[in-house]
Coordinates of N, CA and C and ligand atoms in Angstrom, one line a residue:
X1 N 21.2 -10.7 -6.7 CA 19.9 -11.2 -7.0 C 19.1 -10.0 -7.5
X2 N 18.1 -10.3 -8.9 CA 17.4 -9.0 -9.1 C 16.2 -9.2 -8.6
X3 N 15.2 -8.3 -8.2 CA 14.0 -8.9 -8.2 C 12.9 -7.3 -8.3
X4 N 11.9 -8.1 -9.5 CA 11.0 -6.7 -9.6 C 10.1 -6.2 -9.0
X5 N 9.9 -5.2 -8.3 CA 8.9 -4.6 -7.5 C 8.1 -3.6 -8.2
X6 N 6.5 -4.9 -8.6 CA 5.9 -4.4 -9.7 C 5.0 -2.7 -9.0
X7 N 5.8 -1.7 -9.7 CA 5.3 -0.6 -8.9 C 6.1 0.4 -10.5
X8 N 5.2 1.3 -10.3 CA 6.3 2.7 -11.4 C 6.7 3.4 -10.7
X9 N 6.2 3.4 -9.5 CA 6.4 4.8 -8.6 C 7.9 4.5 -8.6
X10 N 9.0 5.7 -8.7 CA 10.4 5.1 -8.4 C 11.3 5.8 -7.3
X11 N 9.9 6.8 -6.7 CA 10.6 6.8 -4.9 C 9.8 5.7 -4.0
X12 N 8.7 4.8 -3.8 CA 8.6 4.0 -3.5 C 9.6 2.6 -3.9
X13 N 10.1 2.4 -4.4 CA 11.5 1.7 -4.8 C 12.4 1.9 -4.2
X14 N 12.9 3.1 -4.3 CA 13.8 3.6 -3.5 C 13.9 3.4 -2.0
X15 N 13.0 3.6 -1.8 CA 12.3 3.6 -0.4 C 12.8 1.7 0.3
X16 N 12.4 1.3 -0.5 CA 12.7 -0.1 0.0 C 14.0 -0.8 0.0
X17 N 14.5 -0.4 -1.7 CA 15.7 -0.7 -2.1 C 17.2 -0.3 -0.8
X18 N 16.4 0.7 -0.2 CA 17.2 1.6 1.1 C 17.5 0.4 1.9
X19 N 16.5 0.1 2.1 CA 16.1 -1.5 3.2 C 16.7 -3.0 3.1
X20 N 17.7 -2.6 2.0 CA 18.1 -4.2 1.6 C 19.6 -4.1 1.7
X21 N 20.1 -5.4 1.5 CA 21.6 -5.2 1.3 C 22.0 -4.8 -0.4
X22 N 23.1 -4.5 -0.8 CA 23.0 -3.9 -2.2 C 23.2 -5.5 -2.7
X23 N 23.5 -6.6 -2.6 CA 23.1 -7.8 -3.1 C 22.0 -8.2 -4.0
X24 N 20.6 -7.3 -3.2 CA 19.8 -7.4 -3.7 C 19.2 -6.2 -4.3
X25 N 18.9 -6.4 -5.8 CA 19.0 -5.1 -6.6 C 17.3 -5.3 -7.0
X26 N 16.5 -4.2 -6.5 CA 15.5 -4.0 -7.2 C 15.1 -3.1 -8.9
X27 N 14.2 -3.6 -9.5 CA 14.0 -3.3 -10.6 C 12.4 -2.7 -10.8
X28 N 12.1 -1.9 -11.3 CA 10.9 -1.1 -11.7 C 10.3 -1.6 -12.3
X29 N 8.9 -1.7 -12.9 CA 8.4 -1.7 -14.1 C 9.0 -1.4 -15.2
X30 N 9.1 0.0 -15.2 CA 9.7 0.6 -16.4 C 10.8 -0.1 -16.5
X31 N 12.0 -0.4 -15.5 CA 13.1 -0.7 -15.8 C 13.3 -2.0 -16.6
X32 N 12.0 -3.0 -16.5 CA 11.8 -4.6 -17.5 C 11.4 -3.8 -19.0
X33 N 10.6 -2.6 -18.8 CA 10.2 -2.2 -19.8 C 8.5 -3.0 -19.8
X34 N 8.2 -2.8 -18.8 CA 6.3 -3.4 -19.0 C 5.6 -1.7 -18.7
X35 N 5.3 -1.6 -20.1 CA 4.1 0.0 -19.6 C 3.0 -0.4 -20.0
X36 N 2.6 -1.7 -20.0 CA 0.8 -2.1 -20.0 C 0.2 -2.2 -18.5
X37 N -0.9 -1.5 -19.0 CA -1.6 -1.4 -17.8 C -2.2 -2.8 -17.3
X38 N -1.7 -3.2 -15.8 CA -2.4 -4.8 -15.5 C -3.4 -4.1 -14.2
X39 N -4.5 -4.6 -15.3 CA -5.9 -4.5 -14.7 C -5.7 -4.8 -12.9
X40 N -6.1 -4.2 -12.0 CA -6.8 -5.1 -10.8 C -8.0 -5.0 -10.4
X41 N -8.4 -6.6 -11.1 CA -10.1 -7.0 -10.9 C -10.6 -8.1 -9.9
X42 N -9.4 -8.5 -9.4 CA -9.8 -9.1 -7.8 C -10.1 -8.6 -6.8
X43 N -11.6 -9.1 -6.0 CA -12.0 -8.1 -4.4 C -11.4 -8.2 -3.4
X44 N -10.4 -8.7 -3.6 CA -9.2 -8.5 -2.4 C -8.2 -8.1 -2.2
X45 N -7.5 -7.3 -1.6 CA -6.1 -7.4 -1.5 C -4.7 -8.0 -1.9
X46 N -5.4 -9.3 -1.4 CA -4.5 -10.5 -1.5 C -4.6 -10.6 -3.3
X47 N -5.8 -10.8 -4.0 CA -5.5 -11.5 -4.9 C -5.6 -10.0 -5.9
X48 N -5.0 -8.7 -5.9 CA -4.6 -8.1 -6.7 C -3.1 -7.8 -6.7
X49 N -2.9 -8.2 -5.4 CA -1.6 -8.3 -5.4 C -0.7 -9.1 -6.0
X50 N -1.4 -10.7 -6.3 CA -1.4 -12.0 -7.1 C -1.1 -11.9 -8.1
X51 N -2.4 -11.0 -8.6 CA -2.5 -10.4 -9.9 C -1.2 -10.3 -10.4
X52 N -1.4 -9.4 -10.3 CA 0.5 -8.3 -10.4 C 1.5 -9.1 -10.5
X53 N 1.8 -9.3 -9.4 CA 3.2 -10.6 -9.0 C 3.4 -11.5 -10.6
X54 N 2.0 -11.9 -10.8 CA 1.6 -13.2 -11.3 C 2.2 -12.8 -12.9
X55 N 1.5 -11.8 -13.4 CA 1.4 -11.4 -14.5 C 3.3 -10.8 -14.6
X56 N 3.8 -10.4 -14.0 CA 4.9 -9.7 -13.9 C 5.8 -11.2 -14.1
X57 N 5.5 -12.0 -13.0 CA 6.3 -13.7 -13.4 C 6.4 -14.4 -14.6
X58 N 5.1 -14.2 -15.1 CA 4.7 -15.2 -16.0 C 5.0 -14.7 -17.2
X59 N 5.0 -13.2 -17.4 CA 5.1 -12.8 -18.6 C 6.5 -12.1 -18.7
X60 N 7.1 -11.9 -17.7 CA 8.7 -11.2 -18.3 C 9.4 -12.4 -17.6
X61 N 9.0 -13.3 -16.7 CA 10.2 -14.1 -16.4 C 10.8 -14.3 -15.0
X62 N 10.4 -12.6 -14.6 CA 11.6 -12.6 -13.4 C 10.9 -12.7 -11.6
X63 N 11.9 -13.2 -11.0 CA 10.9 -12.7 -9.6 C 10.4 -11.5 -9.4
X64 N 9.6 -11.5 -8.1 CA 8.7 -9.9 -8.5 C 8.1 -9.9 -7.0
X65 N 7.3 -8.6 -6.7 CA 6.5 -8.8 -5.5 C 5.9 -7.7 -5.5
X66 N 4.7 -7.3 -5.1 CA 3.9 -6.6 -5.7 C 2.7 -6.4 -4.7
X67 N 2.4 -4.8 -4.2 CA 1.6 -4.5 -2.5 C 0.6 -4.4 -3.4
X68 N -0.7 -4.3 -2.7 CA -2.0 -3.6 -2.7 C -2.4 -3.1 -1.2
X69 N -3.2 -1.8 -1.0 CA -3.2 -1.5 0.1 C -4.6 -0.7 0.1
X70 N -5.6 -1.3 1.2 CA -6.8 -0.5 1.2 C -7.0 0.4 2.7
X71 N -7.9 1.2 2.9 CA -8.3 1.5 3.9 C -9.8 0.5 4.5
X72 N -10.1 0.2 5.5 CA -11.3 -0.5 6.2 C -12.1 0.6 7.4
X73 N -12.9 0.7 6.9 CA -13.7 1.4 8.2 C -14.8 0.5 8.4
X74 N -14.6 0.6 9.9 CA -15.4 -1.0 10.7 C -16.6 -0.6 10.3
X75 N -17.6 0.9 10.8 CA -18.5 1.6 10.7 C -19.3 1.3 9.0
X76 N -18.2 0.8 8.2 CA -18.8 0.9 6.9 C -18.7 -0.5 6.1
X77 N -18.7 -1.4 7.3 CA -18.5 -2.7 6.9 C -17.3 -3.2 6.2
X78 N -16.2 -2.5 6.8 CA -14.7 -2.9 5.8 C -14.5 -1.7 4.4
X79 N -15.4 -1.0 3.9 CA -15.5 0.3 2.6 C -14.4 0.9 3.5
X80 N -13.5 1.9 2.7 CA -13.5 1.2 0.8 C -12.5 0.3 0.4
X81 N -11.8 0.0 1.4 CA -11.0 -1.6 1.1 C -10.4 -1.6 -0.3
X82 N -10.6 -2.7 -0.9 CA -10.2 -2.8 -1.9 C -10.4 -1.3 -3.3
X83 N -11.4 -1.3 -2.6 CA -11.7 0.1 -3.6 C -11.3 1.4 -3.7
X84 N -10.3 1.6 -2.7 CA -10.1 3.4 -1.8 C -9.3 3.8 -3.0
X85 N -9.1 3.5 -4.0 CA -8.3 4.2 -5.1 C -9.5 5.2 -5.8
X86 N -10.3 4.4 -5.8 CA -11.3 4.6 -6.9 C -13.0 4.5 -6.2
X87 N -12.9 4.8 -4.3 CA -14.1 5.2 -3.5 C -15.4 5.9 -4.7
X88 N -14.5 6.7 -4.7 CA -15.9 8.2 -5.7 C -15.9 8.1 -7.0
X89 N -15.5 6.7 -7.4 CA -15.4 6.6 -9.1 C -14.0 6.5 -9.8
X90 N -14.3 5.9 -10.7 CA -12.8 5.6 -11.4 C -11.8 7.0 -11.6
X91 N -12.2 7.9 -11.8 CA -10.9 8.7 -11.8 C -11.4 9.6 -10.8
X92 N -11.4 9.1 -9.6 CA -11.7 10.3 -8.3 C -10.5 10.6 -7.7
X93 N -10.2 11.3 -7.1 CA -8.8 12.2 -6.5 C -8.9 11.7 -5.3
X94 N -7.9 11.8 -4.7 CA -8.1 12.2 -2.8 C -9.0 12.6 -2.3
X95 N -8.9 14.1 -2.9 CA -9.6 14.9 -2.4 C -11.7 14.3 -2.2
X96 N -11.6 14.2 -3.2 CA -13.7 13.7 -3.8 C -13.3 12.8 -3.0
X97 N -12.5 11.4 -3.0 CA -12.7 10.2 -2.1 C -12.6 10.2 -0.5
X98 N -11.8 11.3 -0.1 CA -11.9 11.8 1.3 C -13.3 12.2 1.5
X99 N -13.6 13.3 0.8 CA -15.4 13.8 1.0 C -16.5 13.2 1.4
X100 N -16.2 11.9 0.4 CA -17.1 10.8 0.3 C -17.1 9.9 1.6
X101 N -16.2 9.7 2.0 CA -15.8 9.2 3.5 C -16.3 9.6 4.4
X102 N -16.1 11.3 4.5 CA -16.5 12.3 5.6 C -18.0 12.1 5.7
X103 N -18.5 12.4 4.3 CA -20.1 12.6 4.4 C -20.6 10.9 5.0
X104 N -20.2 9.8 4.5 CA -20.7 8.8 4.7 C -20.7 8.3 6.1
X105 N -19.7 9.3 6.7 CA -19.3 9.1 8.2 C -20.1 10.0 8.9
X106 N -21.0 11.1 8.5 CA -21.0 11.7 9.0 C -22.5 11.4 10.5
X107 N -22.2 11.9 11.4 CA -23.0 11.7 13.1 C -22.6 10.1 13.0
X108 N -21.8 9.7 12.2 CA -21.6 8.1 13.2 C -20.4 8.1 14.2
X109 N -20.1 7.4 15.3 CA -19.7 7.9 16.6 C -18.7 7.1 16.5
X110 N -18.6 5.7 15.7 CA -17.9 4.5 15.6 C -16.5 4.9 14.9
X111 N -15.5 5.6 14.6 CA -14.5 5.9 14.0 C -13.6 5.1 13.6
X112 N -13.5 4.0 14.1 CA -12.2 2.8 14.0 C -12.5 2.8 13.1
X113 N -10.6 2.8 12.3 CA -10.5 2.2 10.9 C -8.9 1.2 10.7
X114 N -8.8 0.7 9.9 CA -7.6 0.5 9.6 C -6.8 0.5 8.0
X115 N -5.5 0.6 8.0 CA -4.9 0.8 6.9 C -4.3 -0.7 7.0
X116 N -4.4 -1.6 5.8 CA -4.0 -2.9 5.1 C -3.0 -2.6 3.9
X117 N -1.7 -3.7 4.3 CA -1.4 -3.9 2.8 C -0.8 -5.3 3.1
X118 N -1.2 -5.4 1.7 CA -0.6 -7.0 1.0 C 0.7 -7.2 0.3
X119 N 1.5 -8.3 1.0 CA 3.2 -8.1 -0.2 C 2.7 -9.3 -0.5
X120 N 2.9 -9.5 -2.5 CA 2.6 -11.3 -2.6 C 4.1 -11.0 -3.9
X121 N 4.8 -12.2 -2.8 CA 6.5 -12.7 -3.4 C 6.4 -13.6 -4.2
X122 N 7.0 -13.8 -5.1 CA 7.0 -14.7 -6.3 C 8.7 -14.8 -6.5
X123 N 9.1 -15.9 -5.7 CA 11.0 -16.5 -5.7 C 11.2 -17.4 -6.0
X124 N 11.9 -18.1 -6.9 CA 12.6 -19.3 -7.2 C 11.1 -20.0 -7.1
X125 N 10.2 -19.7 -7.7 CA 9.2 -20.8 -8.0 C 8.2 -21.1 -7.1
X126 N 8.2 -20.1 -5.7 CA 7.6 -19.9 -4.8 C 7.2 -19.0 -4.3
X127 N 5.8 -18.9 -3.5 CA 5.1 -17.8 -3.5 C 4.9 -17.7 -1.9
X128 N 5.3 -15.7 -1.6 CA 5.2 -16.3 -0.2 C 4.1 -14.4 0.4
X129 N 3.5 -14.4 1.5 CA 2.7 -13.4 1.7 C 2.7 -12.8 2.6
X130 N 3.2 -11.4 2.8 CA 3.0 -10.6 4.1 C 2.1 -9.5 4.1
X131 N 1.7 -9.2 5.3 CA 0.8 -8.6 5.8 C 1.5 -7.3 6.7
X132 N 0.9 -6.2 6.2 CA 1.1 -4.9 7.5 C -0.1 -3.9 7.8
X133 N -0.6 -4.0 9.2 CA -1.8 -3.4 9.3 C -1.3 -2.4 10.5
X134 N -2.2 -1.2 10.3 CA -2.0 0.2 11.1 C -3.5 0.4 11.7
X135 N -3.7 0.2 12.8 CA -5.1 0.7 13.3 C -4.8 1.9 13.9
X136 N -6.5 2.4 13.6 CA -6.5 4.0 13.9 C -7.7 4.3 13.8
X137 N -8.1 5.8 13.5 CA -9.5 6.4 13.6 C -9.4 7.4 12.4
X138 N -10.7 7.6 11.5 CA -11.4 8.9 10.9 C -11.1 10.1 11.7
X139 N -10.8 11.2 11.0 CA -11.0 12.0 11.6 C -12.3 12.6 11.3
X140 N -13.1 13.5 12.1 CA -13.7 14.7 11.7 C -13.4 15.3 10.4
X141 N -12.4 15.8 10.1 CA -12.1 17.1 9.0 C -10.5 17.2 8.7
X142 N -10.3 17.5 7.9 CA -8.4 17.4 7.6 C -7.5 17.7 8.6
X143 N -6.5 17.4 8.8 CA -5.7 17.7 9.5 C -4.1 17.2 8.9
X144 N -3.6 18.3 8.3 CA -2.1 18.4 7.9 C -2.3 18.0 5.8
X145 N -1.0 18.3 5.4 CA -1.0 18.3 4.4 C 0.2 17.7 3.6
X146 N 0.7 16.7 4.2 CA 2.0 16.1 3.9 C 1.3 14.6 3.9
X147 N 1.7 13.9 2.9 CA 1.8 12.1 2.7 C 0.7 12.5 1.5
X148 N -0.2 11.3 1.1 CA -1.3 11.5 -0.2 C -2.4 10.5 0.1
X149 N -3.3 10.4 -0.7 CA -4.1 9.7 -0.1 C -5.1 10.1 0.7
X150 N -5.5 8.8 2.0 CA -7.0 9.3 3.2 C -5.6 10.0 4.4
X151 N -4.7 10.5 4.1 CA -3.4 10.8 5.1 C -4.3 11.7 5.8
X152 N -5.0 12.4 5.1 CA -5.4 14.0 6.6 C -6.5 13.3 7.1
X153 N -6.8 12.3 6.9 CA -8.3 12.1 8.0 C -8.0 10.7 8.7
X154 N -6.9 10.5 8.9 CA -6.2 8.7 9.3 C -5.4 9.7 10.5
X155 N -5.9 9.1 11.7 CA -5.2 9.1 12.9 C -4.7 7.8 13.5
X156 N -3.7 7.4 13.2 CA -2.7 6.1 13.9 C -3.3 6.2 15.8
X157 N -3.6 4.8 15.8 CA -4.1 4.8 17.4 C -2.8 5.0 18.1
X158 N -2.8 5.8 18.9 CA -1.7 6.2 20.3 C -1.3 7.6 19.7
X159 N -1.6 7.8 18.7 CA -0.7 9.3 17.8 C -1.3 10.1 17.9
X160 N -1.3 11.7 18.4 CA -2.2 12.8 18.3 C -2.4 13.4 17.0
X161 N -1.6 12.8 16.3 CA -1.3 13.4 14.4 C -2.0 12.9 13.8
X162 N -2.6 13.3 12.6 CA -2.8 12.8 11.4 C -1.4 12.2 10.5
X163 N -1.6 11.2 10.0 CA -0.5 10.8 9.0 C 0.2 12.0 8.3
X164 N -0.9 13.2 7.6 CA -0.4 13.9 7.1 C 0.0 15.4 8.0
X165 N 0.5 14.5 9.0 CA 1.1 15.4 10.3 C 3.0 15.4 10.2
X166 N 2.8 13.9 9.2 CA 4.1 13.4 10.2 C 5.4 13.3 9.1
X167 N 6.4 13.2 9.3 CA 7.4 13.0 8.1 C 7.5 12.0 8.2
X168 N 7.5 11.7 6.5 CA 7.7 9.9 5.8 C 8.6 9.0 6.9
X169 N 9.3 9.6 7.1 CA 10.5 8.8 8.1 C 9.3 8.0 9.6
X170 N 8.9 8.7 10.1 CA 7.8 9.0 11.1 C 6.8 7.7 10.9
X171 N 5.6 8.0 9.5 CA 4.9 7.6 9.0 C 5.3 5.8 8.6
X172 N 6.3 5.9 7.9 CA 7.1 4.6 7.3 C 7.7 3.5 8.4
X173 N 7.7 4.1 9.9 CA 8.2 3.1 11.3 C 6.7 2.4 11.5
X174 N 5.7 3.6 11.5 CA 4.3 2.8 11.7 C 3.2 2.3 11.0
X175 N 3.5 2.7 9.7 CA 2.5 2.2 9.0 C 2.2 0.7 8.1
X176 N 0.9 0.5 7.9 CA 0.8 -0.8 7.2 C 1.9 -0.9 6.2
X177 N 1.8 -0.2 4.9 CA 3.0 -0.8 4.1 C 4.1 -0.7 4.7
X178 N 4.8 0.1 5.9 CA 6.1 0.2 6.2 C 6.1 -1.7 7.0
X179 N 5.4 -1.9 7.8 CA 5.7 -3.1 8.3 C 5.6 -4.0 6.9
X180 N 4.5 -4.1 6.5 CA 4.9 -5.3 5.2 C 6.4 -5.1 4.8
X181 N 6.6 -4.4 4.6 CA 8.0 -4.1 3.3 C 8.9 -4.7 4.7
X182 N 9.0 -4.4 5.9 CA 10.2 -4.6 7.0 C 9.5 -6.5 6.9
X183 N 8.7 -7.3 6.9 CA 8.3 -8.0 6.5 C 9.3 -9.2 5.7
X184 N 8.8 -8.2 4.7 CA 9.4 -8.6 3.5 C 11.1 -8.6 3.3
X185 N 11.7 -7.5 3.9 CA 13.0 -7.1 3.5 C 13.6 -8.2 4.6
X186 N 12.8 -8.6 6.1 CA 13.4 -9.6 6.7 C 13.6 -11.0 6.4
X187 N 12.8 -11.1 5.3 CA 12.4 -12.8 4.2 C 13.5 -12.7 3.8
X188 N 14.1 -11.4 2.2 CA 15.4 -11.4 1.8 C 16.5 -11.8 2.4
X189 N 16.1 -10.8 3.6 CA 17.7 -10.9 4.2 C 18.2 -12.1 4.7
X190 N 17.0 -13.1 5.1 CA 17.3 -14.3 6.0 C 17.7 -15.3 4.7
X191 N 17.5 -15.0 3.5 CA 18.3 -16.2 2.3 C 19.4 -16.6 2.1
Ligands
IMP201 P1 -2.1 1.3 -3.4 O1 -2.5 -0.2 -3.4 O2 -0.8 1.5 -2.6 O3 -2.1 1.9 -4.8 O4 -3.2 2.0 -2.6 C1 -4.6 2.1 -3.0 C2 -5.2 3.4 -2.4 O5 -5.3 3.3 -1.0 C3 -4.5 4.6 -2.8 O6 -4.9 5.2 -4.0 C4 -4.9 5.5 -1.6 O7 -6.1 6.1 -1.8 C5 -5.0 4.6 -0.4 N1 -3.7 4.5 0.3 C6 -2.8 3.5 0.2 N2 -1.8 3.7 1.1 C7 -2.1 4.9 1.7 C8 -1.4 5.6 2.8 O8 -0.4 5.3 3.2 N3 -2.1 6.7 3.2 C9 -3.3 7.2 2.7 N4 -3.9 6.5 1.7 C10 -3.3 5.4 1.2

């Protein structure tokens, strides 16, 4: 069975592809050959994930499944959620989008946050949705330099580490996209 996991990154692929029986063969973007950029202009999660799936079904054909993943700080009414790519502006880095976090955080006492992601599956005609969420806290100030992303200022609740404390192996048993994908790779396997 092929199925595309609308993503370019092609160690995130890998990463999953790891997780399956070789039965089930994943495929890239690149590898259908789609390099247009598909907009995501839905305020949620769920429905940019849709998005993707959708446009990836409808227009090349094949099954597909496709994450979106935000961060939520309770403190900031759920910000920057859907937006954490692009917190400090359309082409902001980590780095500026972390800043912007810190400063907006800054003397609030409330730290709980959490990391969200959405899997939306598109199989044989059917559409199906998982969910993996990591609660945790802001930090203060950086702490480690490994993973990408809010990694140095995301503390997993029960963990003394920053995300960007920990090796992918580490990070990937607890985190929101690691349960979606274990999720998901449990849907496959049960077919
Ligand atoms: P995406 O949907 O996986 O592209 O994630 C959207 C944005 O959320 C990324 O650009 C990062 O800023 C942030 N993000 C997603 N996953 C993680 C993570 O595991 N650690 C830190 N930041 C993340």
């Amino acid at each position: 069975m092929k199925i595309v996991f609308a993503t370019h990154n092609q160690h995130k692929l890998e990463e999953v592809q790891a997780l399956l029986p070789p039965t089930i063969k994943l495929l890239s973007l690149t590898e259908i050959g789609c390099t247009e950029e598909i907009l995501e202009t839905a305020s949620t999660l769920e429905g940019n994930a849709k998005i993707k799936a959708n446009y990836i079904t409808n227009t090349y054909g094949y099954d597909c499944f496709a994450d979106d993943t935000g961060l939520e700080v309770t403190a900031l009414n759920g910000d920057p959620g859907v937006y954490s790519a692009r917190y400090a502006g359309d082409h902001a880095d980590a780095e500026v989008n972390m800043d912007k976090l810190l400063a907006n955080l800054k003397g609030i006492s409330d730290r709980k946050a959490q990391f969200k992601t959405v899997v939306i599956l598109n199989l044989n005609g059917k559409q199906s949705v998982f969910e993996g969420v990591c609660k945790g806290e802001i930090l203060s100030e950086r702490q480690g330099v490994k993973g990408f992303g809010y990694d140095p200022i995301f503390k997993p609740e029960g963990f003394s580490a920053s995300f960007a404390q920990m090796s992918m192996e580490e990070k990937g048993r607890i985190s929101h996209r690691g349960k979606a994908i274990q999720q998901l790779v449990q849907f496959l396997k049960s077919l």
